[in-house]
Amino acid sequence: MPLENATPILLLLGAIALIGWGFWRRRGLGKLGVLANIQSLALVSPWLLFFGLSLFGIYLRLTVVLSLLVVMTVTYILLGRQIRQLSQDPEIQAQMRDRLAAMAARNTPTSPDRSPESEALTLEDDNQPHPLPADDLQQIKGIFGVDTFFATETIPYQEGAIFKGNLRGEAMVVQPRLAQLLQERLGDRYRLFLINDPSDRPAVVVLPSTACEPPKVLPAQYVLAVLLAGFTLWTCFLRGAEQLYPNLDILLAPERLKDAAPLAIGLAALLGSRELAHRWMADRYQARLSPPYFLPSAELGGYGAYFRLQSILRNRTELFDIAAAGPLVGGGLSLLVFVVGLLLSGTADTTGLPLPSQLLQSSVLIGLLARTVLGNAVQQTQLLVHPLAIVGWTGLIVNALNLIPIGQLSGGRLVQAVYGRKVAGRLGTFALLILAIAAFTNVIAFYWGVLVLLFQRQPERPSAEELSEPDDTRSAVCLLLLFLAIAVLLPLSPSVAGRLGIGL
């Protein structure tokens, strides 16, 4: 099979492999794990079925696809309720505690490592000066105990210290308890983090509050955010005008810009919905965000917005929820607008916008959705589509670009929250390499790659408690979002598009 024909097949196999990985990660959870696996499968199965059948020339009607989505969504919710009920069962809770204890026993030594190298390190660390005042260091050491975290080594680190040892309880319980004890002894002068060290063993890091609090937003940064928002609105108008008048220099006919207002405002609304969702979720957790720095784009109207977390989050679940809110709202609205635009489109509609049908080959998801809704009309050289389809299409691309798993992009934050910083770093390096390769042939990938390298390639800062993973529901949502992003960004090869009857 030629490589170009195998690309969509590889996408499906990759999605199935990710689901299988999720099943493997939940092994040993008993009935709770089985239900979590079925719930994850229910979330992605309609899309797998839709893509799989389309590859063999079998096209489901849109009503069938929507019915499957509704049924599986209801199944997903009902399974979630059953999982929550089971998780309250004392016997299930006891099994989970036993499993966590077994995992801790595998990852944490029951006694300090007394090899000659570690013995020398421990003795050396105990004798070298610490950046913390001696009285404060003794107060900090006093918060540890056999029922929380049994500290065995103290290592100077920046302006604070790292405490290595054995975790004696659930991380989500131990970290708040230690943080409370630290505050009772030393007030708000220090912050405490429970993380994995490079060897994947639990460690406590204590730093002065002044050293780990994010820098405050300066007034000039608010001015910059307003200017970028205005410039992005301008590029949205330029993008709309270019769609309406492809061969016209709009700067020579500025009166035509008013015709682009519906497209520009619709695109700006989709971009804004992403940021409003991020901020609504951050408000729920009482987390502060920097102002959104919108990123203008002549090709798309805008790349979305860049923001920094101005608060230290309590755990990885909070990071996931804040990162996922934007793609779920912005991507969901974009998908809805695109489908509605296709339903309102028609080849004989003189109010539609001309669109070369070959452009549908630029995305697996967009091409297959157009084939499902418009049928054989996609075989024509040029289509007339409703403006909503263009707005939704652009919104889907923007959301997919932000879901690339790199650094502080939404995708990078999601992977870091679900799989940890180590996996996020490795996957981010691989994604940067793919983006660099794509930049040679795609101008959008080139400009987006430059922006990512300048502003968003670094991972998000650790949460106060980094050991506890988000629940299986969030893991399933992460996989679904990444799968849909790949389906939007991955193009159809000409041979596969020809077999599917797209863009002939």
Coordinates of C-alpha atoms in Angstrom, one line a residue:
M1 CA 0.0 0.0 0.0
P2 CA 1.4 3.4 -0.9
L3 CA 2.3 5.7 2.0
E4 CA -0.2 8.4 0.9
N5 CA -3.0 5.8 1.0
A6 CA -2.0 4.6 4.4
T7 CA -2.1 8.0 6.1
P8 CA -5.8 7.9 7.2
I9 CA -5.4 4.3 8.2
L10 CA -2.4 5.3 10.4
L11 CA -4.6 7.9 12.0
L12 CA -7.2 5.3 12.9
L13 CA -4.6 2.9 14.1
G14 CA -3.0 5.6 16.2
A15 CA -6.4 6.5 17.8
I16 CA -7.0 2.8 18.6
A17 CA -3.5 2.5 20.0
L18 CA -4.2 5.5 22.3
I19 CA -7.4 3.8 23.5
G20 CA -5.5 0.6 24.1
W21 CA -2.9 2.5 26.1
G22 CA -5.7 3.9 28.3
F23 CA -7.0 0.4 28.9
W24 CA -3.5 -0.8 29.9
R25 CA -3.1 2.2 32.3
R26 CA -6.3 1.3 34.1
R27 CA -5.5 -2.4 34.5
G28 CA -6.0 -3.6 38.0
L29 CA -8.8 -1.2 38.8
G30 CA -11.4 -3.9 38.8
K31 CA -15.0 -3.0 38.0
L32 CA -14.2 0.7 38.3
G33 CA -11.5 0.3 35.6
V34 CA -13.8 -1.6 33.3
L35 CA -16.5 1.1 33.5
A36 CA -13.9 3.8 32.9
N37 CA -12.6 2.0 29.8
I38 CA -16.1 1.6 28.4
Q39 CA -16.8 5.3 29.1
S40 CA -13.6 6.3 27.2
L41 CA -14.6 4.1 24.3
A42 CA -18.2 5.5 24.2
L43 CA -16.7 9.0 23.9
V44 CA -14.6 8.3 20.8
S45 CA -16.4 5.4 19.1
P46 CA -18.8 7.6 17.0
W47 CA -15.8 9.3 15.4
L48 CA -13.9 6.1 14.9
L49 CA -16.9 4.6 13.2
F50 CA -17.4 7.7 11.1
F51 CA -13.8 7.8 9.9
G52 CA -13.4 4.1 9.5
L53 CA -16.5 3.6 7.3
S54 CA -15.7 6.6 5.2
L55 CA -12.3 5.2 4.3
F56 CA -14.1 2.3 2.7
G57 CA -16.6 4.5 0.8
I58 CA -19.5 4.0 3.3
Y59 CA -21.0 7.4 4.2
L60 CA -23.4 7.6 7.2
R61 CA -26.1 10.2 7.0
L62 CA -25.7 13.2 9.1
T63 CA -28.8 12.3 11.1
V64 CA -27.2 8.9 11.9
V65 CA -23.9 10.5 13.0
L66 CA -25.8 13.0 15.2
S67 CA -27.9 10.2 16.7
L68 CA -24.8 8.2 17.5
L69 CA -23.2 11.2 19.2
V70 CA -26.3 11.8 21.3
V71 CA -26.6 8.1 22.3
M72 CA -22.9 7.8 23.2
T73 CA -23.0 11.1 25.0
V74 CA -25.9 9.9 27.1
T75 CA -24.1 6.6 27.7
Y76 CA -20.9 8.5 28.7
I77 CA -22.9 10.6 31.3
L78 CA -24.7 7.5 32.7
L79 CA -21.5 5.6 33.0
G80 CA -19.9 8.7 34.7
R81 CA -22.7 8.7 37.3
Q82 CA -22.2 5.0 38.0
I83 CA -18.5 5.5 38.4
R84 CA -19.0 8.2 40.9
Q85 CA -21.4 6.0 42.8
L86 CA -19.0 3.1 42.8
S87 CA -16.1 5.4 43.9
Q88 CA -18.1 6.2 47.1
D89 CA -18.4 2.5 48.0
P90 CA -16.2 1.7 51.1
E91 CA -15.0 -1.6 49.6
I92 CA -14.0 0.1 46.3
Q93 CA -12.2 2.9 48.2
A94 CA -10.3 0.3 50.2
Q95 CA -9.2 -1.4 46.9
M96 CA -8.1 1.9 45.5
R97 CA -6.1 2.7 48.6
D98 CA -4.4 -0.7 48.4
R99 CA -3.6 -0.1 44.7
L100 CA -2.2 3.3 45.4
A101 CA -0.1 1.9 48.3
A102 CA 1.2 -0.8 46.0
M103 CA 2.2 1.8 43.4
A104 CA 3.9 3.9 46.0
A105 CA 5.8 0.8 47.2
R106 CA 7.0 0.2 43.7
N107 CA 8.1 3.8 43.1
T108 CA 9.3 4.7 46.5
P109 CA 12.0 2.9 48.5
T110 CA 10.9 1.7 51.9
S111 CA 14.2 3.0 53.4
P112 CA 16.8 5.5 52.2
D113 CA 19.2 4.4 49.5
R114 CA 22.4 3.7 51.3
S115 CA 24.7 3.0 48.4
P116 CA 28.1 4.7 48.8
E117 CA 27.3 7.4 46.3
S118 CA 24.0 8.4 48.1
E119 CA 25.6 8.1 51.5
A120 CA 28.3 10.6 50.4
L121 CA 25.6 12.9 48.9
T122 CA 23.6 12.8 52.1
L123 CA 26.5 13.6 54.4
E124 CA 27.7 16.3 52.1
D125 CA 24.3 17.9 51.9
D126 CA 23.9 17.9 55.6
N127 CA 27.2 19.8 56.0
Q128 CA 26.9 22.4 53.2
P129 CA 25.3 25.7 53.9
H130 CA 21.6 26.1 53.0
P131 CA 20.1 29.2 51.5
L132 CA 17.3 29.0 54.1
P133 CA 17.8 30.5 57.5
A134 CA 18.7 27.8 60.1
D135 CA 15.7 28.5 62.2
D136 CA 13.3 28.4 59.2
L137 CA 15.0 25.1 58.0
Q138 CA 14.3 23.5 61.4
Q139 CA 10.7 24.7 61.4
I140 CA 10.2 23.2 57.9
K141 CA 11.8 19.9 58.9
G142 CA 9.3 19.7 61.7
I143 CA 6.2 19.5 59.5
F144 CA 7.2 16.1 58.2
G145 CA 6.0 12.9 59.9
V146 CA 5.6 9.2 59.5
D147 CA 1.9 9.6 58.5
T148 CA 2.6 12.2 55.8
F149 CA 6.0 12.4 54.3
F150 CA 9.1 10.8 55.9
A151 CA 12.0 13.0 54.9
T152 CA 15.4 11.4 54.6
E153 CA 17.5 13.9 52.6
T154 CA 17.7 17.7 52.5
I155 CA 19.3 19.2 49.4
P156 CA 19.7 23.0 48.8
Y157 CA 17.8 24.1 45.8
Q158 CA 17.8 27.7 44.5
E159 CA 16.6 29.9 47.4
G160 CA 14.9 26.9 49.2
A161 CA 15.4 23.2 49.6
I162 CA 14.4 19.8 48.3
F163 CA 13.4 17.1 50.8
K164 CA 13.6 13.5 49.5
G165 CA 12.0 10.6 51.3
N166 CA 9.0 8.4 51.5
L167 CA 5.4 9.4 50.8
R168 CA 3.2 7.8 53.5
G169 CA -0.3 8.7 52.2
E170 CA -2.3 9.9 49.2
A171 CA -0.6 12.9 47.6
M172 CA -3.9 14.8 47.3
V173 CA -4.2 14.6 51.1
V174 CA -0.6 14.9 52.1
Q175 CA 0.3 18.1 50.2
P176 CA -2.5 20.3 51.6
R177 CA -1.7 18.9 55.1
L178 CA 2.0 19.8 54.8
A179 CA 1.2 23.2 53.3
Q180 CA -1.2 23.9 56.2
L181 CA 1.5 23.0 58.8
L182 CA 4.0 25.1 57.0
Q183 CA 1.7 28.1 57.0
E184 CA 1.0 27.6 60.7
R185 CA 4.7 27.7 61.5
L186 CA 6.0 30.3 59.1
G187 CA 3.0 32.1 57.7
D188 CA 2.9 32.9 53.9
R189 CA 6.7 33.3 53.6
Y190 CA 7.1 29.9 51.9
R191 CA 5.4 27.7 49.3
L192 CA 5.4 23.9 49.3
F193 CA 5.3 21.7 46.3
L194 CA 4.9 17.9 46.1
I195 CA 6.5 16.6 42.9
N196 CA 8.3 13.7 41.3
D197 CA 12.1 14.0 41.2
P198 CA 14.0 13.0 38.1
S199 CA 14.0 9.4 39.3
D200 CA 10.1 9.5 39.6
R201 CA 10.2 9.4 43.4
P202 CA 8.1 11.8 45.5
A203 CA 10.0 14.9 46.7
V204 CA 8.9 18.0 48.6
V205 CA 10.2 21.4 47.4
V206 CA 10.0 24.4 49.6
L207 CA 10.7 27.9 48.2
P208 CA 10.2 31.4 49.4
S209 CA 7.0 32.9 48.2
T210 CA 8.8 35.7 46.5
A211 CA 10.8 33.2 44.4
C212 CA 7.9 31.2 43.0
E213 CA 5.1 33.7 42.6
P214 CA 4.5 34.7 38.9
P215 CA 5.6 38.3 38.1
K216 CA 2.8 40.8 38.2
V217 CA 1.2 42.1 35.0
L218 CA 2.5 45.6 34.3
P219 CA 0.2 48.4 32.9
A220 CA 2.1 48.3 29.7
Q221 CA 1.2 44.7 29.2
Y222 CA -2.5 45.6 29.4
V223 CA -2.0 48.2 26.8
L224 CA -0.2 45.6 24.6
A225 CA -3.1 43.2 25.1
V226 CA -5.6 45.8 23.9
L227 CA -3.5 46.7 20.9
L228 CA -3.1 43.1 19.9
A229 CA -6.8 42.5 20.3
G230 CA -7.5 45.5 18.0
F231 CA -5.0 44.3 15.4
T232 CA -6.4 40.8 15.5
L233 CA -9.9 42.2 14.8
W234 CA -8.4 44.1 11.9
T235 CA -6.8 40.9 10.4
C236 CA -10.2 39.2 10.8
F237 CA -11.7 41.9 8.6
L238 CA -8.9 41.5 6.1
R239 CA -9.4 37.7 6.1
G240 CA -13.1 38.2 5.5
A241 CA -12.5 40.7 2.7
E242 CA -10.0 38.3 1.0
Q243 CA -12.6 35.6 1.1
L244 CA -15.2 37.8 -0.5
Y245 CA -12.9 39.5 -3.0
P246 CA -9.9 37.2 -3.7
N247 CA -8.3 39.3 -6.4
L248 CA -8.9 42.8 -4.9
D249 CA -6.4 44.8 -2.9
I250 CA -8.6 45.8 -0.1
L251 CA -6.4 48.7 0.9
L252 CA -7.3 50.3 -2.4
A253 CA -11.0 49.8 -1.8
P254 CA -11.5 50.2 2.0
E255 CA -15.2 50.7 1.5
R256 CA -15.6 47.0 0.8
L257 CA -14.5 46.2 4.4
K258 CA -18.0 46.6 5.6
D259 CA -19.1 43.7 3.5
A260 CA -16.6 41.5 5.4
A261 CA -18.1 42.4 8.8
P262 CA -20.3 39.3 9.2
L263 CA -17.3 37.0 8.5
A264 CA -14.9 39.1 10.7
I265 CA -17.3 39.3 13.6
G266 CA -18.1 35.6 13.5
L267 CA -14.5 34.6 13.5
A268 CA -13.7 37.1 16.3
A269 CA -16.5 35.7 18.3
L270 CA -15.2 32.1 18.0
L271 CA -11.7 33.3 19.0
G272 CA -13.1 35.2 21.9
S273 CA -15.3 32.2 23.1
R274 CA -12.1 30.2 23.6
E275 CA -10.6 32.8 25.9
L276 CA -13.8 33.4 27.8
A277 CA -14.0 29.7 28.5
H278 CA -10.5 29.6 29.8
R279 CA -11.2 32.5 32.2
W280 CA -14.6 31.2 33.4
M281 CA -12.9 27.9 34.4
A282 CA -10.0 29.8 36.0
D283 CA -12.5 31.9 38.0
R284 CA -14.1 28.6 39.3
Y285 CA -10.7 27.6 40.8
Q286 CA -9.9 31.2 41.9
A287 CA -6.9 31.2 39.6
R288 CA -5.6 34.4 38.0
L289 CA -4.7 34.6 34.4
S290 CA -2.7 37.3 32.5
P291 CA -4.6 39.4 30.0
P292 CA -5.1 37.5 26.7
Y293 CA -2.5 38.4 24.1
F294 CA -4.3 37.8 20.8
L295 CA -2.1 36.7 17.9
P296 CA -3.1 38.2 14.6
S297 CA -2.9 36.2 11.4
A298 CA -3.3 37.4 7.8
E299 CA -4.1 33.8 6.7
L300 CA -6.6 32.9 9.4
G301 CA -7.6 36.2 10.9
G302 CA -6.1 35.1 14.2
Y303 CA -4.2 32.3 15.9
G304 CA -6.1 32.5 19.2
A305 CA -4.6 34.1 22.3
Y306 CA -1.6 33.5 24.5
F307 CA -2.0 33.8 28.3
R308 CA 0.1 33.0 31.4
L309 CA -1.1 31.5 34.6
Q310 CA -0.7 34.1 37.4
S311 CA -1.5 31.7 40.2
I312 CA 0.1 28.4 41.4
L313 CA -2.6 25.8 40.7
R314 CA -3.4 23.2 43.4
N315 CA -3.1 20.1 41.2
R316 CA -3.0 18.8 37.7
T317 CA -6.7 18.5 37.5
E318 CA -7.1 22.3 37.7
L319 CA -4.5 22.7 35.0
F320 CA -6.4 20.2 32.8
D321 CA -9.8 21.9 33.3
I322 CA -8.5 25.4 32.6
A323 CA -6.6 24.2 29.5
A324 CA -9.5 22.1 28.2
A325 CA -12.2 24.7 28.6
G326 CA -11.1 26.7 25.6
P327 CA -10.9 23.9 23.0
L328 CA -14.1 22.3 24.2
V329 CA -16.1 25.6 23.9
G330 CA -14.3 27.1 20.9
G331 CA -13.9 23.8 19.0
G332 CA -17.4 22.7 19.8
L333 CA -18.9 26.0 18.5
S334 CA -16.6 25.9 15.5
L335 CA -17.8 22.4 14.6
L336 CA -21.4 23.4 15.1
V337 CA -21.0 26.5 12.9
F338 CA -19.2 24.5 10.2
V339 CA -21.9 21.8 10.0
V340 CA -24.7 24.4 10.0
G341 CA -22.9 26.3 7.3
L342 CA -22.7 23.1 5.2
L343 CA -26.4 22.4 5.7
L344 CA -27.2 26.0 4.5
S345 CA -24.9 25.6 1.5
G346 CA -26.0 24.8 -2.0
T347 CA -24.4 24.8 -5.4
A348 CA -27.1 27.0 -7.0
D349 CA -27.2 29.5 -4.1
T350 CA -26.0 32.8 -5.5
T351 CA -25.5 34.2 -2.0
G352 CA -22.9 31.6 -1.3
L353 CA -19.1 32.0 -1.3
P354 CA -17.1 30.3 -4.0
L355 CA -14.8 27.5 -2.7
P356 CA -12.6 25.3 -4.8
S357 CA -13.7 21.7 -3.8
Q358 CA -10.0 20.7 -3.9
L359 CA -9.5 22.7 -0.7
L360 CA -11.6 20.0 1.1
Q361 CA -8.6 17.7 0.7
S362 CA -6.6 19.9 3.2
S363 CA -8.3 18.2 6.2
V364 CA -9.5 14.7 6.9
L365 CA -12.3 15.8 9.2
I366 CA -13.4 18.8 7.1
G367 CA -13.4 16.8 3.9
L368 CA -15.3 13.8 5.3
L369 CA -17.9 16.1 7.0
A370 CA -18.4 18.0 3.7
R371 CA -18.8 14.7 1.9
T372 CA -21.3 13.5 4.4
V373 CA -23.5 16.7 4.3
L374 CA -23.1 17.8 0.7
G375 CA -22.9 14.3 -0.9
N376 CA -21.9 14.2 -4.5
A377 CA -21.7 18.0 -4.7
V378 CA -18.1 17.9 -3.5
Q379 CA -17.1 16.2 -6.8
Q380 CA -17.6 19.5 -8.6
T381 CA -14.7 21.8 -9.3
Q382 CA -16.1 24.7 -7.3
L383 CA -18.7 24.9 -4.5
L384 CA -20.8 27.7 -3.2
V385 CA -20.9 27.5 0.5
H386 CA -22.6 29.5 3.2
P387 CA -20.3 32.1 5.0
L388 CA -20.9 30.2 8.3
A389 CA -19.0 27.2 6.8
I390 CA -15.9 29.4 6.2
V391 CA -16.1 30.8 9.7
G392 CA -16.5 27.4 11.3
W393 CA -13.7 25.9 9.1
T394 CA -11.3 28.6 10.2
G395 CA -12.3 28.2 13.8
L396 CA -11.6 24.4 13.6
I397 CA -8.1 25.1 12.2
V398 CA -7.3 27.6 15.0
N399 CA -8.4 25.2 17.7
A400 CA -6.5 22.4 16.2
L401 CA -3.3 24.5 16.0
N402 CA -3.7 25.3 19.7
L403 CA -4.1 21.6 20.5
I404 CA -0.7 20.7 19.2
P405 CA 1.0 19.2 22.3
I406 CA 3.8 21.8 22.7
G407 CA 4.7 23.8 25.8
Q408 CA 2.0 26.2 27.0
L409 CA -0.4 25.6 24.1
S410 CA -3.7 24.1 25.2
G411 CA -2.5 20.7 23.9
G412 CA 0.8 21.0 25.8
R413 CA -1.0 21.8 29.0
L414 CA -3.5 19.0 28.5
V415 CA -0.7 16.4 28.0
Q416 CA 1.3 17.8 30.9
A417 CA -1.8 17.6 33.1
V418 CA -2.8 14.0 32.2
Y419 CA 0.6 12.3 31.5
G420 CA 3.1 14.5 33.5
R421 CA 5.9 16.8 32.6
K422 CA 8.3 14.1 31.3
V423 CA 5.9 12.7 28.7
A424 CA 4.8 16.3 27.8
G425 CA 8.4 17.3 27.2
R426 CA 9.2 14.3 24.9
L427 CA 5.9 14.7 23.0
G428 CA 6.5 18.4 22.7
T429 CA 9.9 17.9 21.1
F430 CA 8.4 15.4 18.6
A431 CA 5.5 17.8 17.8
L432 CA 8.0 20.7 17.2
L433 CA 9.9 18.5 14.8
I434 CA 6.7 17.7 12.8
L435 CA 5.8 21.4 12.9
A436 CA 9.2 22.4 11.5
I437 CA 8.9 19.9 8.7
A438 CA 5.4 21.2 7.8
A439 CA 6.7 24.7 7.8
F440 CA 8.6 24.1 4.6
T441 CA 5.4 23.6 2.6
N442 CA 2.8 25.5 4.7
V443 CA 2.9 29.2 5.5
I444 CA 0.5 28.8 8.4
A445 CA 2.7 26.2 10.0
F446 CA 5.7 28.4 9.5
Y447 CA 4.3 31.5 11.2
W448 CA 2.7 29.4 13.9
G449 CA 6.0 27.6 14.6
V450 CA 7.8 30.9 15.0
L451 CA 5.2 32.2 17.5
V452 CA 5.4 28.9 19.4
L453 CA 9.2 29.0 19.6
L454 CA 9.1 32.7 20.8
F455 CA 6.3 32.5 23.4
Q456 CA 4.9 29.1 24.2
R457 CA 7.5 26.3 23.9
Q458 CA 8.3 26.1 27.6
P459 CA 6.1 23.7 29.7
E460 CA 3.7 25.1 32.3
R461 CA 5.1 25.5 35.8
P462 CA 4.4 22.7 38.3
S463 CA 1.2 22.7 40.4
A464 CA 1.5 22.6 44.1
E465 CA 0.7 18.8 44.0
E466 CA 2.0 17.1 40.9
L467 CA 1.7 13.4 41.8
S468 CA -2.1 12.9 41.4
E469 CA -3.3 12.4 37.8
P470 CA -6.6 13.7 36.6
D471 CA -9.4 11.1 36.5
D472 CA -10.2 8.8 33.6
T473 CA -12.9 11.0 32.3
R474 CA -10.4 13.8 31.7
S475 CA -8.0 11.4 30.2
A476 CA -10.6 10.3 27.7
V477 CA -11.4 14.0 26.9
C478 CA -7.7 14.6 26.3
L479 CA -7.4 11.8 23.8
L480 CA -10.6 12.8 22.0
L481 CA -9.4 16.5 21.6
L482 CA -6.0 15.4 20.4
F483 CA -7.6 12.9 18.0
L484 CA -9.9 15.5 16.5
A485 CA -7.1 18.1 16.2
I486 CA -5.0 15.6 14.2
A487 CA -8.0 14.8 12.0
V488 CA -8.4 18.6 11.3
L489 CA -4.7 19.2 10.5
L490 CA -4.0 15.9 8.6
P491 CA -4.6 16.3 4.9
L492 CA -6.3 13.8 2.6
S493 CA -3.9 12.4 -0.1
P494 CA -5.1 12.9 -3.7
S495 CA -5.6 9.2 -4.2
V496 CA -7.7 8.8 -1.0
A497 CA -9.7 11.9 -1.8
G498 CA -10.3 10.5 -5.3
R499 CA -11.6 7.3 -3.9
L500 CA -13.9 9.2 -1.6
G501 CA -15.1 11.4 -4.4
I502 CA -13.8 14.7 -2.8
G503 CA -12.5 17.5 -5.0
L504 CA -12.6 15.7 -8.4

